[in-house]
Amino acid sequence: MKKFNIKNKTENKDKNKIKNVAILYPNKFKAGISCLAVHILAEHLSKFKEIDTKVFFIENYELIKNFDAVFITLQYENDYFNALNIIKSLKKTNPNAIFVAGGPCIMQNFFPLEKYFDAFIVGEIEGTNVMAELVNRNFNLNGVYSKYTKPKKIKRIYPKKLTIDDYPIYQPTSEESAYGKSFLLEIGRGCPRRCKFCLARAIYYPPRFRKLEDLMYLAEEGIKVNKVNKVALISPSVGDYKYIVELCNFLDEKGVQVSPSSLRADTITEELMKVLKLKTLTIAPEAGSERLREFIKKDISEEDIMNAVDIAKKFNVEKIKLYFMVGLPTETEEDVEEIINLSKKIKNQIKKVEVSINPMIPKPHTDFEMEPFDLSSKQKVKYIEKKLKKENIKVGTENFNAMVCQCVLARGDKIIGDYLGRSKNYSQLLSSLKKDKLLGTYLSNIDPKKAPWKAIEIK
């Protein structure tokens, strides 16, 4: 594992006044180095004179000793176990530290974690002094929920515009990263689409895109400073950026490879594919049938999808990756069959097709937040996998119990927090909840009056 070095923006710091702060990504280095939030937090804190910041991962967290504050970014619910196990250890070597959590999981629902942290940051930190204030033990802040203040309502904080001021041009990188050795370029935050299941749409509302001239500047500087020849475009909806072709042309002229996250089928054009030069194209139909896509507001038709496939074929794309969900509200057997049929149609056009399929997790703040988790999804996934393997289509899926646990933690409360503290992993948590006949409470329809996350004002 390589070190994550930080370039501090201030000189001649007074050592007597320095606060030692740790940023912790509670998983492996290769995952954390791929997380833009880690880079943003490091960049943000580097500007404060009296703060010395270091970044840690699960491989080296034991080096955190005698720190004043530990900020943990939680991107995924199943990282809670790592985070709590690490906190238990760090409290012995950092007796005076405060522990603060932030990230999308905290914005959706921090209540299962309430007893384990001193404070939670609900929102985005750019343009604020929230982190620095917390280091100095000021908990009475906008966008902060603390066990010392316990506000009844907590309103998300966020910058109305995305600027270059807090953007991390310097990004320690590695071939181990999910993107390879790349500069991470965030085009926009939030999504202008209306998908009913999407957490990003909810917690990063309103959608905000960066100015083209800002992106060009950031990319040019990032390529130069980090000595990379690849740029990864970060956004829930890359293809919806008004100037995406102009940006990609600019990057192409700089001689760098461009790697977008998944593209909506209805935003894929010949002009875009020509400049991207992709070997693998990722599309997320989410549902197999047009009826179900319309219901969940994933407003792309089969014609849109097949048109995108035709364009991909024309530009020599070698592989198409498809993302689907099962267990969506109103789903029928016919909808499940249509996942198979659509995948086969695409396989007839492109030789290599990979399908990722997982159960829908009803997330807080989305249109489906109160819906039940479909336990029959496990059988549906197995059925689809069996059918597609006969067509020589590779199928990937997450561990089903891990997905069940994700739902429990996403919609959990303080009771779940008690069980969480006694569990080293998701298997132990689910086993304890089953034993006490509580698991169904968090997987069935949720009573809006009992949903703890209603105290979090996202919009």
Tab-separated table of C-alpha atoms in Angstrom:
chain	number	residue	atom	x	y	z
A	1	MET	CA	0.000	0.000	0.000
A	2	LYS	CA	1.334	3.415	-0.968
A	3	LYS	CA	1.138	6.459	1.297
A	4	PHE	CA	-1.508	9.125	0.807
A	5	ASN	CA	0.551	12.301	1.071
A	6	ILE	CA	-1.063	15.702	1.576
A	7	LYS	CA	0.347	18.989	0.335
A	8	ASN	CA	-0.461	21.563	2.993
A	9	LYS	CA	-1.381	24.980	1.618
A	10	THR	CA	-0.097	26.902	4.625
A	11	GLU	CA	3.497	27.447	5.698
A	12	ASN	CA	5.196	28.043	9.052
A	13	LYS	CA	2.561	26.400	11.181
A	14	ASP	CA	2.882	27.045	14.909
A	15	LYS	CA	3.608	23.560	16.306
A	16	ASN	CA	2.221	24.518	19.701
A	17	LYS	CA	-1.172	25.263	18.186
A	18	ILE	CA	-1.336	22.385	15.718
A	19	LYS	CA	-4.300	20.028	15.850
A	20	ASN	CA	-3.623	16.564	14.470
A	21	VAL	CA	-6.522	15.366	12.355
A	22	ALA	CA	-7.074	12.007	10.684
A	23	ILE	CA	-9.266	11.308	7.677
A	24	LEU	CA	-10.221	7.648	7.672
A	25	TYR	CA	-11.681	5.621	4.845
A	26	PRO	CA	-12.869	2.446	6.627
A	27	ASN	CA	-11.972	0.032	3.861
A	28	LYS	CA	-9.009	-0.918	1.704
A	29	PHE	CA	-6.557	1.572	0.216
A	30	LYS	CA	-7.519	0.659	-3.363
A	31	ALA	CA	-11.148	1.606	-2.623
A	32	GLY	CA	-10.313	4.755	-0.696
A	33	ILE	CA	-7.890	6.110	-3.296
A	34	SER	CA	-10.757	5.829	-5.820
A	35	CYS	CA	-13.098	7.881	-3.620
A	36	LEU	CA	-13.243	11.549	-4.608
A	37	ALA	CA	-14.609	12.459	-1.163
A	38	VAL	CA	-11.305	11.432	0.449
A	39	HIS	CA	-9.396	13.791	-1.850
A	40	ILE	CA	-11.898	16.622	-1.271
A	41	LEU	CA	-11.631	16.287	2.524
A	42	ALA	CA	-7.831	16.244	2.406
A	43	GLU	CA	-7.754	19.316	0.148
A	44	HIS	CA	-10.260	21.149	2.342
A	45	LEU	CA	-8.392	20.593	5.611
A	46	SER	CA	-4.969	21.343	4.116
A	47	LYS	CA	-5.905	25.033	3.943
A	48	PHE	CA	-6.268	25.532	7.692
A	49	LYS	CA	-3.153	26.865	9.448
A	50	GLU	CA	-3.659	25.078	12.745
A	51	ILE	CA	-4.596	21.667	11.335
A	52	ASP	CA	-2.172	18.952	10.277
A	53	THR	CA	-4.000	16.239	8.340
A	54	LYS	CA	-3.178	12.657	7.446
A	55	VAL	CA	-5.246	10.091	5.543
A	56	PHE	CA	-5.635	6.486	6.653
A	57	PHE	CA	-7.247	3.278	5.447
A	58	ILE	CA	-8.056	-0.091	6.974
A	59	GLU	CA	-4.496	-1.310	6.344
A	60	ASN	CA	-2.799	1.412	8.415
A	61	TYR	CA	-5.364	2.870	10.838
A	62	GLU	CA	-3.273	1.617	13.778
A	63	LEU	CA	-0.869	4.492	13.052
A	64	ILE	CA	-3.534	6.928	14.300
A	65	LYS	CA	-2.219	7.772	17.776
A	66	ASN	CA	-2.813	10.839	19.946
A	67	PHE	CA	-4.892	12.622	17.314
A	68	ASP	CA	-7.334	15.390	18.166
A	69	ALA	CA	-10.033	14.413	15.671
A	70	VAL	CA	-10.864	11.511	13.383
A	71	PHE	CA	-13.177	12.178	10.428
A	72	ILE	CA	-14.650	9.039	8.868
A	73	THR	CA	-16.331	9.121	5.468
A	74	LEU	CA	-19.057	6.500	5.086
A	75	GLN	CA	-19.894	5.783	1.467
A	76	TYR	CA	-21.457	2.336	1.986
A	77	GLU	CA	-23.547	0.860	4.797
A	78	ASN	CA	-21.527	-2.337	5.041
A	79	ASP	CA	-18.458	-0.268	5.973
A	80	TYR	CA	-20.146	0.451	9.324
A	81	PHE	CA	-18.669	-2.738	10.794
A	82	ASN	CA	-15.117	-1.769	9.877
A	83	ALA	CA	-15.700	1.773	11.132
A	84	LEU	CA	-16.995	0.701	14.548
A	85	ASN	CA	-14.321	-1.956	15.034
A	86	ILE	CA	-11.677	0.667	14.231
A	87	ILE	CA	-13.244	3.252	16.565
A	88	LYS	CA	-13.177	0.777	19.471
A	89	SER	CA	-9.461	0.306	18.894
A	90	LEU	CA	-8.654	3.984	18.328
A	91	LYS	CA	-10.380	5.178	21.492
A	92	LYS	CA	-7.636	3.388	23.443
A	93	THR	CA	-4.793	5.147	21.593
A	94	ASN	CA	-6.600	8.457	21.049
A	95	PRO	CA	-8.360	9.101	24.382
A	96	ASN	CA	-8.965	12.795	23.707
A	97	ALA	CA	-10.058	12.541	20.074
A	98	ILE	CA	-13.498	13.334	18.759
A	99	PHE	CA	-14.972	11.024	16.134
A	100	VAL	CA	-17.030	12.574	13.340
A	101	ALA	CA	-18.773	10.865	10.417
A	102	GLY	CA	-19.997	12.219	7.104
A	103	GLY	CA	-20.806	11.040	3.603
A	104	PRO	CA	-23.901	9.826	1.746
A	105	CYS	CA	-24.766	7.225	4.391
A	106	ILE	CA	-24.876	9.947	7.026
A	107	MET	CA	-27.022	12.201	4.858
A	108	GLN	CA	-29.543	9.411	4.372
A	109	ASN	CA	-29.799	8.238	8.009
A	110	PHE	CA	-27.140	8.427	10.731
A	111	PHE	CA	-29.319	7.217	13.617
A	112	PRO	CA	-28.023	3.609	13.783
A	113	LEU	CA	-24.573	5.115	14.448
A	114	GLU	CA	-25.634	7.856	16.865
A	115	LYS	CA	-24.116	6.425	20.049
A	116	TYR	CA	-20.689	5.760	18.496
A	117	PHE	CA	-19.772	9.211	17.161
A	118	ASP	CA	-19.430	12.641	18.719
A	119	ALA	CA	-20.955	14.338	15.684
A	120	PHE	CA	-22.234	13.884	12.149
A	121	ILE	CA	-21.864	16.255	9.218
A	122	VAL	CA	-25.059	16.202	7.179
A	123	GLY	CA	-24.184	17.601	3.786
A	124	GLU	CA	-21.258	18.895	1.740
A	125	ILE	CA	-18.365	20.762	3.329
A	126	GLU	CA	-17.139	22.986	0.487
A	127	GLY	CA	-17.310	26.675	1.324
A	128	THR	CA	-17.710	26.059	5.067
A	129	ASN	CA	-15.510	25.922	8.168
A	130	VAL	CA	-17.546	23.098	9.696
A	131	MET	CA	-14.691	20.604	9.965
A	132	ALA	CA	-12.287	23.129	11.484
A	133	GLU	CA	-14.948	24.239	13.982
A	134	LEU	CA	-15.551	20.623	15.006
A	135	VAL	CA	-11.828	20.104	15.562
A	136	ASN	CA	-12.084	22.987	18.053
A	137	ARG	CA	-15.063	21.314	19.748
A	138	ASN	CA	-17.722	23.690	18.470
A	139	PHE	CA	-20.752	21.451	17.909
A	140	ASN	CA	-23.465	24.080	17.596
A	141	LEU	CA	-23.243	24.350	13.807
A	142	ASN	CA	-25.519	24.282	10.791
A	143	GLY	CA	-25.510	20.848	9.187
A	144	VAL	CA	-24.146	19.146	12.302
A	145	TYR	CA	-25.893	16.684	14.584
A	146	SER	CA	-24.027	16.069	17.812
A	147	LYS	CA	-24.738	13.933	20.839
A	148	TYR	CA	-23.982	17.067	22.864
A	149	THR	CA	-26.623	19.255	21.200
A	150	LYS	CA	-29.142	16.761	19.729
A	151	PRO	CA	-31.221	19.126	17.543
A	152	LYS	CA	-34.701	17.813	16.753
A	153	LYS	CA	-34.262	18.706	13.085
A	154	ILE	CA	-31.070	18.804	11.085
A	155	LYS	CA	-30.892	20.554	7.716
A	156	ARG	CA	-28.395	19.500	5.049
A	157	ILE	CA	-25.718	22.027	4.100
A	158	TYR	CA	-24.404	22.280	0.557
A	159	PRO	CA	-22.790	24.786	-1.825
A	160	LYS	CA	-25.253	26.253	-4.309
A	161	LYS	CA	-22.512	26.359	-6.932
A	162	LEU	CA	-19.530	24.076	-7.494
A	163	THR	CA	-16.341	26.108	-7.841
A	164	ILE	CA	-12.663	25.298	-8.259
A	165	ASP	CA	-11.776	26.693	-4.818
A	166	ASP	CA	-12.046	23.454	-2.830
A	167	TYR	CA	-11.338	21.045	-5.667
A	168	PRO	CA	-8.389	18.678	-5.142
A	169	ILE	CA	-6.076	19.198	-8.107
A	170	TYR	CA	-3.372	17.231	-6.319
A	171	GLN	CA	-4.655	13.652	-6.013
A	172	PRO	CA	-2.370	10.869	-4.794
A	173	THR	CA	-3.168	7.989	-7.131
A	174	SER	CA	-2.240	4.385	-7.792
A	175	GLU	CA	-2.688	1.600	-10.315
A	176	GLU	CA	-4.620	-0.134	-7.522
A	177	SER	CA	-7.422	2.416	-7.891
A	178	ALA	CA	-10.711	1.281	-9.422
A	179	TYR	CA	-10.028	3.822	-12.182
A	180	GLY	CA	-6.360	2.950	-12.565
A	181	LYS	CA	-3.878	5.804	-12.356
A	182	SER	CA	-6.323	8.597	-13.168
A	183	PHE	CA	-7.278	12.139	-12.301
A	184	LEU	CA	-10.804	12.186	-10.864
A	185	LEU	CA	-12.797	14.992	-12.486
A	186	GLU	CA	-16.225	15.685	-11.014
A	187	ILE	CA	-18.430	17.078	-13.782
A	188	GLY	CA	-21.441	17.594	-11.586
A	189	ARG	CA	-23.174	16.582	-8.389
A	190	GLY	CA	-26.738	15.352	-8.176
A	191	CYS	CA	-28.903	14.247	-11.072
A	192	PRO	CA	-31.557	16.045	-13.148
A	193	ARG	CA	-33.449	12.795	-13.778
A	194	ARG	CA	-36.354	11.506	-11.681
A	195	CYS	CA	-35.539	7.851	-10.897
A	196	LYS	CA	-37.647	6.854	-7.894
A	197	PHE	CA	-35.040	4.516	-6.381
A	198	CYS	CA	-32.008	6.817	-6.572
A	199	LEU	CA	-30.381	8.074	-3.375
A	200	ALA	CA	-27.923	10.371	-5.192
A	201	ARG	CA	-30.803	12.272	-6.787
A	202	ALA	CA	-32.320	12.828	-3.346
A	203	ILE	CA	-29.345	13.755	-1.185
A	204	TYR	CA	-27.476	15.867	-3.742
A	205	TYR	CA	-30.473	17.901	-4.878
A	206	PRO	CA	-30.480	20.264	-6.688
A	207	PRO	CA	-28.267	18.953	-9.502
A	208	ARG	CA	-25.245	21.187	-10.080
A	209	PHE	CA	-22.857	21.010	-13.023
A	210	ARG	CA	-19.484	22.715	-13.242
A	211	LYS	CA	-18.598	25.369	-15.821
A	212	LEU	CA	-16.808	24.048	-18.896
A	213	GLU	CA	-13.897	26.463	-18.437
A	214	ASP	CA	-13.502	25.298	-14.818
A	215	LEU	CA	-13.418	21.652	-15.873
A	216	MET	CA	-10.851	22.389	-18.564
A	217	TYR	CA	-8.650	24.192	-16.041
A	218	LEU	CA	-8.986	21.452	-13.408
A	219	ALA	CA	-8.270	18.708	-15.937
A	220	GLU	CA	-5.224	20.459	-17.376
A	221	GLU	CA	-3.748	21.149	-13.956
A	222	GLY	CA	-4.656	17.698	-12.616
A	223	ILE	CA	-2.985	15.914	-15.530
A	224	LYS	CA	0.165	18.002	-15.100
A	225	VAL	CA	0.439	17.867	-11.309
A	226	ASN	CA	-0.319	14.146	-10.971
A	227	LYS	CA	1.545	13.050	-14.119
A	228	VAL	CA	-1.332	10.919	-15.411
A	229	ASN	CA	-2.673	10.267	-18.900
A	230	LYS	CA	-6.200	9.284	-17.929
A	231	VAL	CA	-9.175	11.287	-16.636
A	232	ALA	CA	-12.137	9.609	-14.916
A	233	LEU	CA	-15.350	11.627	-15.268
A	234	ILE	CA	-17.359	11.564	-12.038
A	235	SER	CA	-21.101	12.271	-11.981
A	236	PRO	CA	-24.371	10.357	-11.555
A	237	SER	CA	-25.314	11.545	-15.057
A	238	VAL	CA	-22.219	12.196	-17.175
A	239	GLY	CA	-24.167	12.211	-20.447
A	240	ASP	CA	-26.520	14.928	-19.198
A	241	TYR	CA	-23.714	17.475	-19.028
A	242	LYS	CA	-24.473	20.080	-21.677
A	243	TYR	CA	-20.860	20.371	-22.817
A	244	ILE	CA	-19.796	16.735	-22.504
A	245	VAL	CA	-18.644	16.457	-26.131
A	246	GLU	CA	-16.662	19.708	-25.925
A	247	LEU	CA	-15.009	18.530	-22.695
A	248	CYS	CA	-14.117	15.125	-24.146
A	249	ASN	CA	-12.724	16.756	-27.297
A	250	PHE	CA	-10.568	19.006	-25.123
A	251	LEU	CA	-9.228	16.003	-23.197
A	252	ASP	CA	-8.660	14.074	-26.414
A	253	GLU	CA	-6.585	16.958	-27.766
A	254	LYS	CA	-4.480	16.755	-24.604
A	255	GLY	CA	-3.748	13.132	-25.472
A	256	VAL	CA	-5.391	11.635	-22.394
A	257	GLN	CA	-7.761	8.695	-22.111
A	258	VAL	CA	-11.285	9.529	-20.918
A	259	SER	CA	-13.177	7.117	-18.675
A	260	PRO	CA	-16.818	7.997	-17.926
A	261	SER	CA	-18.988	6.290	-15.355
A	262	SER	CA	-22.084	4.616	-16.802
A	263	LEU	CA	-23.916	6.525	-19.534
A	264	ARG	CA	-27.672	6.752	-19.968
A	265	ALA	CA	-28.668	5.038	-23.191
A	266	ASP	CA	-30.567	8.103	-24.409
A	267	THR	CA	-27.462	10.325	-24.098
A	268	ILE	CA	-25.186	8.117	-26.213
A	269	THR	CA	-24.494	9.697	-29.600
A	270	GLU	CA	-22.082	8.967	-32.426
A	271	GLU	CA	-20.315	12.249	-31.708
A	272	LEU	CA	-19.738	11.254	-28.079
A	273	MET	CA	-18.660	7.679	-28.817
A	274	LYS	CA	-16.223	8.868	-31.466
A	275	VAL	CA	-14.290	10.976	-28.989
A	276	LEU	CA	-14.545	8.565	-26.015
A	277	LYS	CA	-12.950	5.631	-27.874
A	278	LEU	CA	-14.404	3.164	-25.364
A	279	LYS	CA	-13.716	-0.558	-25.409
A	280	THR	CA	-16.341	-1.183	-22.722
A	281	LEU	CA	-19.664	0.648	-22.492
A	282	THR	CA	-21.724	0.564	-19.299
A	283	ILE	CA	-25.494	1.077	-19.460
A	284	ALA	CA	-27.987	0.792	-16.596
A	285	PRO	CA	-31.491	-0.071	-17.877
A	286	GLU	CA	-32.339	-1.030	-14.235
A	287	ALA	CA	-35.520	-2.850	-15.318
A	288	GLY	CA	-36.079	-5.218	-18.220
A	289	SER	CA	-39.475	-4.022	-19.379
A	290	GLU	CA	-40.448	-0.629	-20.672
A	291	ARG	CA	-43.522	-0.665	-18.432
A	292	LEU	CA	-41.451	-1.028	-15.279
A	293	ARG	CA	-38.857	1.506	-16.421
A	294	GLU	CA	-41.652	4.023	-16.918
A	295	PHE	CA	-43.022	3.284	-13.450
A	296	ILE	CA	-39.675	3.823	-11.724
A	297	LYS	CA	-39.071	6.940	-13.877
A	298	LYS	CA	-36.061	5.441	-15.625
A	299	ASP	CA	-37.357	7.026	-18.774
A	300	ILE	CA	-35.428	5.177	-21.465
A	301	SER	CA	-37.125	3.020	-24.072
A	302	GLU	CA	-35.917	-0.251	-25.536
A	303	GLU	CA	-35.389	1.688	-28.753
A	304	ASP	CA	-33.026	4.036	-26.868
A	305	ILE	CA	-31.096	1.073	-25.492
A	306	MET	CA	-30.768	-0.776	-28.789
A	307	ASN	CA	-29.827	2.451	-30.581
A	308	ALA	CA	-27.016	2.908	-28.048
A	309	VAL	CA	-25.900	-0.674	-28.700
A	310	ASP	CA	-25.886	-0.054	-32.462
A	311	ILE	CA	-23.729	3.048	-31.987
A	312	ALA	CA	-21.400	1.119	-29.688
A	313	LYS	CA	-21.011	-1.599	-32.308
A	314	LYS	CA	-20.268	0.982	-34.992
A	315	PHE	CA	-17.423	2.379	-32.890
A	316	ASN	CA	-15.918	-1.032	-32.112
A	317	VAL	CA	-16.983	-1.352	-28.487
A	318	GLU	CA	-15.916	-4.840	-27.420
A	319	LYS	CA	-18.016	-5.294	-24.291
A	320	ILE	CA	-21.256	-3.960	-22.844
A	321	LYS	CA	-21.971	-4.048	-19.109
A	322	LEU	CA	-25.600	-3.876	-18.031
A	323	TYR	CA	-26.984	-3.030	-14.598
A	324	PHE	CA	-30.396	-4.330	-13.517
A	325	MET	CA	-32.411	-4.489	-10.308
A	326	VAL	CA	-35.037	-6.976	-9.196
A	327	GLY	CA	-37.567	-6.566	-6.411
A	328	LEU	CA	-38.861	-3.235	-7.686
A	329	PRO	CA	-42.417	-2.284	-6.674
A	330	THR	CA	-45.084	-3.651	-9.080
A	331	GLU	CA	-42.569	-6.095	-10.616
A	332	THR	CA	-44.125	-9.142	-12.310
A	333	GLU	CA	-42.773	-12.408	-13.699
A	334	GLU	CA	-42.953	-10.834	-17.157
A	335	ASP	CA	-40.695	-7.987	-16.008
A	336	VAL	CA	-38.122	-10.511	-14.800
A	337	GLU	CA	-38.279	-12.372	-18.119
A	338	GLU	CA	-37.705	-9.107	-19.967
A	339	ILE	CA	-34.324	-8.726	-18.246
A	340	ILE	CA	-33.329	-12.001	-19.877
A	341	ASN	CA	-34.833	-11.065	-23.243
A	342	LEU	CA	-33.189	-7.635	-23.371
A	343	SER	CA	-29.807	-9.072	-22.414
A	344	LYS	CA	-30.089	-11.682	-25.169
A	345	LYS	CA	-31.001	-9.031	-27.762
A	346	ILE	CA	-27.902	-7.059	-26.856
A	347	LYS	CA	-25.771	-10.225	-26.940
A	348	ASN	CA	-26.885	-10.723	-30.535
A	349	GLN	CA	-25.219	-7.393	-31.381
A	350	ILE	CA	-22.141	-7.386	-29.135
A	351	LYS	CA	-20.138	-10.548	-28.460
A	352	LYS	CA	-19.219	-9.788	-24.852
A	353	VAL	CA	-22.055	-8.878	-22.489
A	354	GLU	CA	-21.841	-8.758	-18.707
A	355	VAL	CA	-24.886	-8.338	-16.496
A	356	SER	CA	-24.853	-7.067	-12.918
A	357	ILE	CA	-28.091	-7.759	-11.092
A	358	ASN	CA	-29.030	-7.057	-7.489
A	359	PRO	CA	-32.121	-6.505	-5.356
A	360	MET	CA	-33.491	-2.986	-5.074
A	361	ILE	CA	-32.689	-1.416	-1.701
A	362	PRO	CA	-35.456	0.984	-0.605
A	363	LYS	CA	-33.387	3.971	0.535
A	364	PRO	CA	-34.415	6.876	2.801
A	365	HIS	CA	-35.484	10.104	1.060
A	366	THR	CA	-36.310	8.284	-2.200
A	367	ASP	CA	-39.803	7.639	-3.548
A	368	PHE	CA	-39.451	3.999	-2.459
A	369	GLU	CA	-38.232	4.704	1.081
A	370	MET	CA	-41.209	3.012	2.779
A	371	GLU	CA	-41.423	0.014	0.422
A	372	PRO	CA	-40.598	-3.517	1.600
A	373	PHE	CA	-37.388	-5.302	0.688
A	374	ASP	CA	-38.250	-8.173	-1.650
A	375	LEU	CA	-36.825	-11.352	-0.114
A	376	SER	CA	-37.834	-13.323	-3.212
A	377	SER	CA	-35.182	-11.325	-5.107
A	378	LYS	CA	-32.688	-14.050	-4.256
A	379	GLN	CA	-34.610	-16.614	-6.303
A	380	LYS	CA	-35.136	-14.122	-9.120
A	381	VAL	CA	-31.410	-13.448	-9.375
A	382	LYS	CA	-30.618	-17.171	-9.431
A	383	TYR	CA	-33.217	-17.752	-12.139
A	384	ILE	CA	-31.874	-14.947	-14.336
A	385	GLU	CA	-28.291	-16.069	-13.762
A	386	LYS	CA	-29.131	-19.633	-14.812
A	387	LYS	CA	-30.866	-18.479	-17.998
A	388	LEU	CA	-28.169	-16.001	-19.030
A	389	LYS	CA	-25.266	-18.363	-18.436
A	390	LYS	CA	-26.779	-20.600	-21.111
A	391	GLU	CA	-26.390	-17.637	-23.474
A	392	ASN	CA	-22.728	-17.232	-22.496
A	393	ILE	CA	-23.526	-14.001	-20.656
A	394	LYS	CA	-21.486	-13.402	-17.509
A	395	VAL	CA	-23.608	-12.477	-14.487
A	396	GLY	CA	-22.380	-10.728	-11.352
A	397	THR	CA	-24.280	-10.174	-8.122
A	398	GLU	CA	-23.540	-9.035	-4.579
A	399	ASN	CA	-23.870	-11.350	-1.590
A	400	PHE	CA	-27.601	-11.458	-0.871
A	401	ASN	CA	-27.297	-11.266	2.924
A	402	ALA	CA	-25.003	-8.262	2.542
A	403	MET	CA	-27.768	-6.560	0.548
A	404	VAL	CA	-30.335	-7.448	3.227
A	405	CYS	CA	-28.027	-5.907	5.800
A	406	GLN	CA	-27.636	-2.799	3.659
A	407	CYS	CA	-31.405	-2.303	3.769
A	408	VAL	CA	-31.510	-2.781	7.547
A	409	LEU	CA	-28.720	-0.270	8.153
A	410	ALA	CA	-30.078	2.254	5.649
A	411	ARG	CA	-33.488	2.314	7.353
A	412	GLY	CA	-32.360	1.471	10.864
A	413	ASP	CA	-32.813	3.302	14.154
A	414	LYS	CA	-31.149	3.401	17.565
A	415	ILE	CA	-32.256	-0.176	18.233
A	416	ILE	CA	-30.303	-1.326	15.190
A	417	GLY	CA	-27.418	0.712	16.575
A	418	ASP	CA	-27.358	-1.447	19.721
A	419	TYR	CA	-27.186	-4.631	17.648
A	420	LEU	CA	-24.604	-3.064	15.348
A	421	GLY	CA	-22.262	-2.412	18.247
A	422	ARG	CA	-22.361	-6.096	19.215
A	423	SER	CA	-21.773	-7.393	15.677
A	424	LYS	CA	-18.434	-7.796	13.916
A	425	ASN	CA	-20.028	-8.353	10.500
A	426	TYR	CA	-23.358	-8.475	8.675
A	427	SER	CA	-23.824	-12.205	9.369
A	428	GLN	CA	-23.743	-11.618	13.116
A	429	LEU	CA	-26.097	-8.658	12.851
A	430	LEU	CA	-28.698	-10.528	10.799
A	431	SER	CA	-28.424	-13.600	13.014
A	432	SER	CA	-29.089	-11.545	16.159
A	433	LEU	CA	-32.042	-9.734	14.591
A	434	LYS	CA	-33.560	-13.016	13.412
A	435	LYS	CA	-33.111	-14.557	16.847
A	436	ASP	CA	-34.967	-11.644	18.452
A	437	LYS	CA	-37.594	-11.618	15.675
A	438	LEU	CA	-36.784	-8.043	14.669
A	439	LEU	CA	-35.446	-8.483	11.146
A	440	GLY	CA	-38.865	-8.260	9.491
A	441	THR	CA	-39.487	-4.872	11.108
A	442	TYR	CA	-36.797	-3.281	8.947
A	443	LEU	CA	-37.517	-5.206	5.753
A	444	SER	CA	-41.287	-4.727	5.597
A	445	ASN	CA	-43.228	-1.544	4.830
A	446	ILE	CA	-42.030	1.269	7.080
A	447	ASP	CA	-44.459	3.467	8.990
A	448	PRO	CA	-43.587	7.080	7.997
A	449	LYS	CA	-44.217	8.186	11.583
A	450	LYS	CA	-41.496	5.821	12.791
A	451	ALA	CA	-38.880	6.594	10.146
A	452	PRO	CA	-35.964	8.184	12.069
A	453	TRP	CA	-34.532	9.869	8.965
A	454	LYS	CA	-37.536	12.199	8.780
A	455	ALA	CA	-35.573	14.391	11.210
A	456	ILE	CA	-33.068	15.008	8.403
A	457	GLU	CA	-34.142	17.788	6.043
A	458	ILE	CA	-32.492	16.997	2.731
A	459	LYS	CA	-34.151	19.692	0.597
